[in-house]
Amino acid sequence: MKAFLILEDGHVFSGTSIGSAREVISEIVFNTSMTGYLEVMTDPSYAGQAVCMTYPLIGNYGICYEDQESNRPWIDGYIVRELSRIPSNFRSVDTIQHFLEKHDIPGICGIDTRALTKILREKGTMNGMITVNENFDLDDIIPRLQKYRTGKVVEKVTCREKKVLPGKGPKVALMDFGAKRNIARSLNERGCQVTIYPALTTAEEILADQPDGIMLSNGPGDPKECTSIIQEVKKLYDSQVPIFAICLGHQLMALATGADTHKMKYGHRGGNHPVKDLKTGRVYISSQNHGYVVDTETLDERVARPAFVNVNDQTNEGLEYIGKNIFTVQFHPEACPGPQDSSYLFERFIEMMGGTK
């Protein structure tokens, strides 16, 4: 079946339909990872977005449900150059095609993903539509695309009730703004007792449970949309509890302490982004997924200082809070883009909480 990808600037790509045949409007972004496509599809940070994979062949090692970052995929749509329909991997239990169909996610393959990525890099992230309707009307569709907004997606992806992962070490309160599964697992494997809280949980409830540390997770959307959550994060900042924040959590802590964030032209999404530790000068290859960034020019130097920077474009990748046991990073230390050397940040967090008990 034919399918079309229509961008809000009028570009139209023609390809083959994969997954669901329903029509979808979404923000179109690209990811530069060569592997990890299942982790991408099931990362809650992609809620409200359709993902174009820049690597030309996707699906050759199939689907292994153990690798999911949540219980379901969150992407709105999926865009690939070539889809491998016969995976070869002893762990594979499914194909991408069936996975997309099962979860009613539309996709398109057979388009020039390199050309699409160049458009998004030059013009910036934009909205688009995936449709199988050959009789589409651009005059009708383009105004609809230009009006589309992802809105408040954190409340859509967060857990609905508190959950505890037992452990004999420090008690960690994990705020679920769209947390990848491996964040809780990384803490739990290090002996921590992890309590996962819904995104709208009050600071008073969290602090009443007397955690040894608080983790603010990753998540989707514009951090400025999370107005009520920012107020609760401010209360957590004012407490004396050690805090470690990742991605959206990093941005929310910055907003809660008076700094500003802005939308990037096309964001960082992939498993190959170099970040530099400003204290040691060491560079780490990191996994990233974000379209917004903290504006370091708005930082109060009495509150926080930059701790990491992106080597490619010099944008902020982490903050250290002065006089507080708080540090935050924009990248994902729990991910495994190949190297796992930034996972030491979990050990640093555990030391801040008093070490393993």
mmCIF file of N, CA and C in Angstrom, residues 8-53:
data_model
loop_
_atom_site.group_PDB
_atom_site.id
_atom_site.type_symbol
_atom_site.label_atom_id
_atom_site.label_comp_id
_atom_site.label_asym_id
_atom_site.label_seq_id
_atom_site.Cartn_x
_atom_site.Cartn_y
_atom_site.Cartn_z
ATOM 1 N N GLU A 8 5.001 20.265 6.929
ATOM 2 C CA GLU A 8 4.259 21.531 6.976
ATOM 3 C C GLU A 8 4.822 22.587 6.036
ATOM 4 N N ASP A 9 6.054 22.371 5.498
ATOM 5 C CA ASP A 9 6.603 23.315 4.521
ATOM 6 C C ASP A 9 6.216 22.947 3.095
ATOM 7 N N GLY A 10 5.397 21.870 2.933
ATOM 8 C CA GLY A 10 4.914 21.481 1.618
ATOM 9 C C GLY A 10 5.649 20.325 0.973
ATOM 10 N N HIS A 11 6.771 19.879 1.553
ATOM 11 C CA HIS A 11 7.474 18.717 1.013
ATOM 12 C C HIS A 11 6.603 17.468 1.148
ATOM 13 N N VAL A 12 6.603 16.633 0.109
ATOM 14 C CA VAL A 12 5.853 15.371 0.135
ATOM 15 C C VAL A 12 6.792 14.235 -0.245
ATOM 16 N N PHE A 13 6.844 13.206 0.601
ATOM 17 C CA PHE A 13 7.631 12.003 0.322
ATOM 18 C C PHE A 13 6.660 10.840 0.081
ATOM 19 N N SER A 14 6.950 10.065 -0.943
ATOM 20 C CA SER A 14 6.105 8.917 -1.279
ATOM 21 C C SER A 14 6.848 7.626 -0.970
ATOM 22 N N GLY A 15 6.161 6.690 -0.298
ATOM 23 C CA GLY A 15 6.787 5.419 0.053
ATOM 24 C C GLY A 15 5.746 4.333 0.225
ATOM 25 N N THR A 16 6.078 3.362 1.054
ATOM 26 C CA THR A 16 5.200 2.215 1.297
ATOM 27 C C THR A 16 4.728 2.236 2.748
ATOM 28 N N SER A 17 3.452 1.947 2.951
ATOM 29 C CA SER A 17 2.879 1.928 4.292
ATOM 30 C C SER A 17 3.412 0.744 5.093
ATOM 31 N N ILE A 18 3.795 1.001 6.347
ATOM 32 C CA ILE A 18 4.129 -0.074 7.285
ATOM 33 C C ILE A 18 3.319 0.166 8.554
ATOM 34 N N GLY A 19 3.028 -0.902 9.273
ATOM 35 C CA GLY A 19 2.242 -0.762 10.490
ATOM 36 C C GLY A 19 0.794 -0.450 10.181
ATOM 37 N N SER A 20 0.184 0.402 11.004
ATOM 38 C CA SER A 20 -1.217 0.772 10.853
ATOM 39 C C SER A 20 -1.424 1.653 9.628
ATOM 40 N N ALA A 21 -2.615 1.572 9.049
ATOM 41 C CA ALA A 21 -2.939 2.392 7.879
ATOM 42 C C ALA A 21 -3.651 3.681 8.271
ATOM 43 N N ARG A 22 -3.807 3.931 9.568
ATOM 44 C CA ARG A 22 -4.512 5.155 9.967
ATOM 45 C C ARG A 22 -3.644 6.393 9.718
ATOM 46 N N GLU A 23 -4.289 7.526 9.652
ATOM 47 C CA GLU A 23 -3.610 8.795 9.396
ATOM 48 C C GLU A 23 -3.168 9.412 10.722
ATOM 49 N N VAL A 24 -1.996 10.058 10.733
ATOM 50 C CA VAL A 24 -1.504 10.674 11.963
ATOM 51 C C VAL A 24 -0.787 11.982 11.647
ATOM 52 N N ILE A 25 -0.983 12.979 12.522
ATOM 53 C CA ILE A 25 -0.229 14.235 12.486
ATOM 54 C C ILE A 25 0.659 14.264 13.718
ATOM 55 N N SER A 26 1.928 14.618 13.524
ATOM 56 C CA SER A 26 2.861 14.593 14.639
ATOM 57 C C SER A 26 4.043 15.502 14.343
ATOM 58 N N GLU A 27 4.858 15.740 15.374
ATOM 59 C CA GLU A 27 6.130 16.418 15.182
ATOM 60 C C GLU A 27 7.120 15.406 14.609
ATOM 61 N N ILE A 28 7.818 15.765 13.537
ATOM 62 C CA ILE A 28 8.750 14.852 12.878
ATOM 63 C C ILE A 28 10.172 15.125 13.373
ATOM 64 N N VAL A 29 10.821 14.102 13.935
ATOM 65 C CA VAL A 29 12.193 14.237 14.430
ATOM 66 C C VAL A 29 13.029 13.095 13.859
ATOM 67 N N PHE A 30 14.355 13.219 13.953
ATOM 68 C CA PHE A 30 15.213 12.138 13.464
ATOM 69 C C PHE A 30 16.133 11.639 14.563
ATOM 70 N N ASN A 31 16.470 10.351 14.490
ATOM 71 C CA ASN A 31 17.366 9.710 15.450
ATOM 72 C C ASN A 31 18.519 9.071 14.681
ATOM 73 N N THR A 32 19.752 9.314 15.148
ATOM 74 C CA THR A 32 20.939 8.866 14.420
ATOM 75 C C THR A 32 21.500 7.535 14.914
ATOM 76 N N SER A 33 20.792 6.832 15.793
ATOM 77 C CA SER A 33 21.287 5.551 16.311
ATOM 78 C C SER A 33 21.320 4.488 15.218
ATOM 79 N N MET A 34 22.330 3.639 15.259
ATOM 80 C CA MET A 34 22.431 2.525 14.316
ATOM 81 C C MET A 34 21.671 1.301 14.839
ATOM 82 N N THR A 35 21.551 1.192 16.159
ATOM 83 C CA THR A 35 20.814 0.094 16.790
ATOM 84 C C THR A 35 19.920 0.696 17.872
ATOM 85 N N GLY A 36 19.175 -0.170 18.565
ATOM 86 C CA GLY A 36 18.336 0.312 19.656
ATOM 87 C C GLY A 36 16.995 0.852 19.204
ATOM 88 N N TYR A 37 16.514 0.419 18.035
ATOM 89 C CA TYR A 37 15.254 0.960 17.537
ATOM 90 C C TYR A 37 14.064 0.613 18.432
ATOM 91 N N LEU A 38 14.092 -0.547 19.092
ATOM 92 C CA LEU A 38 12.983 -0.882 19.998
ATOM 93 C C LEU A 38 13.005 0.037 21.221
ATOM 94 N N GLU A 39 14.213 0.318 21.745
ATOM 95 C CA GLU A 39 14.326 1.243 22.869
ATOM 96 C C GLU A 39 13.804 2.629 22.476
ATOM 97 N N VAL A 40 14.067 3.054 21.249
ATOM 98 C CA VAL A 40 13.565 4.339 20.762
ATOM 99 C C VAL A 40 12.041 4.330 20.725
ATOM 100 N N MET A 41 11.456 3.297 20.144
ATOM 101 C CA MET A 41 10.007 3.251 19.999
ATOM 102 C C MET A 41 9.281 3.214 21.334
ATOM 103 N N THR A 42 9.920 2.626 22.356
ATOM 104 C CA THR A 42 9.263 2.469 23.659
ATOM 105 C C THR A 42 9.732 3.489 24.692
ATOM 106 N N ASP A 43 10.527 4.485 24.278
ATOM 107 C CA ASP A 43 10.972 5.551 25.167
ATOM 108 C C ASP A 43 9.840 6.577 25.287
ATOM 109 N N PRO A 44 9.291 6.801 26.495
ATOM 110 C CA PRO A 44 8.185 7.756 26.653
ATOM 111 C C PRO A 44 8.533 9.178 26.232
ATOM 112 N N SER A 45 9.816 9.509 26.145
ATOM 113 C CA SER A 45 10.212 10.857 25.734
ATOM 114 C C SER A 45 9.820 11.163 24.293
ATOM 115 N N TYR A 46 9.467 10.143 23.509
ATOM 116 C CA TYR A 46 9.054 10.350 22.117
ATOM 117 C C TYR A 46 7.547 10.524 21.967
ATOM 118 N N ALA A 47 6.809 10.592 23.067
ATOM 119 C CA ALA A 47 5.361 10.814 22.968
ATOM 120 C C ALA A 47 5.097 12.126 22.227
ATOM 121 N N GLY A 48 4.192 12.076 21.264
ATOM 122 C CA GLY A 48 3.879 13.264 20.477
ATOM 123 C C GLY A 48 4.777 13.474 19.279
ATOM 124 N N GLN A 49 5.635 12.468 18.972
ATOM 125 C CA GLN A 49 6.576 12.621 17.866
ATOM 126 C C GLN A 49 6.574 11.383 16.962
ATOM 127 N N ALA A 50 6.814 11.617 15.685
ATOM 128 C CA ALA A 50 7.067 10.535 14.736
ATOM 129 C C ALA A 50 8.566 10.550 14.441
ATOM 130 N N VAL A 51 9.194 9.372 14.485
ATOM 131 C CA VAL A 51 10.657 9.299 14.445
ATOM 132 C C VAL A 51 11.146 8.778 13.094
ATOM 133 N N CYS A 52 12.074 9.527 12.505
ATOM 134 C CA CYS A 52 12.787 9.082 11.314
ATOM 135 C C CYS A 52 14.140 8.532 11.746
ATOM 136 N N MET A 53 14.419 7.271 11.394
ATOM 137 C CA MET A 53 15.722 6.679 11.695
ATOM 138 C C MET A 53 16.666 6.973 10.536
#
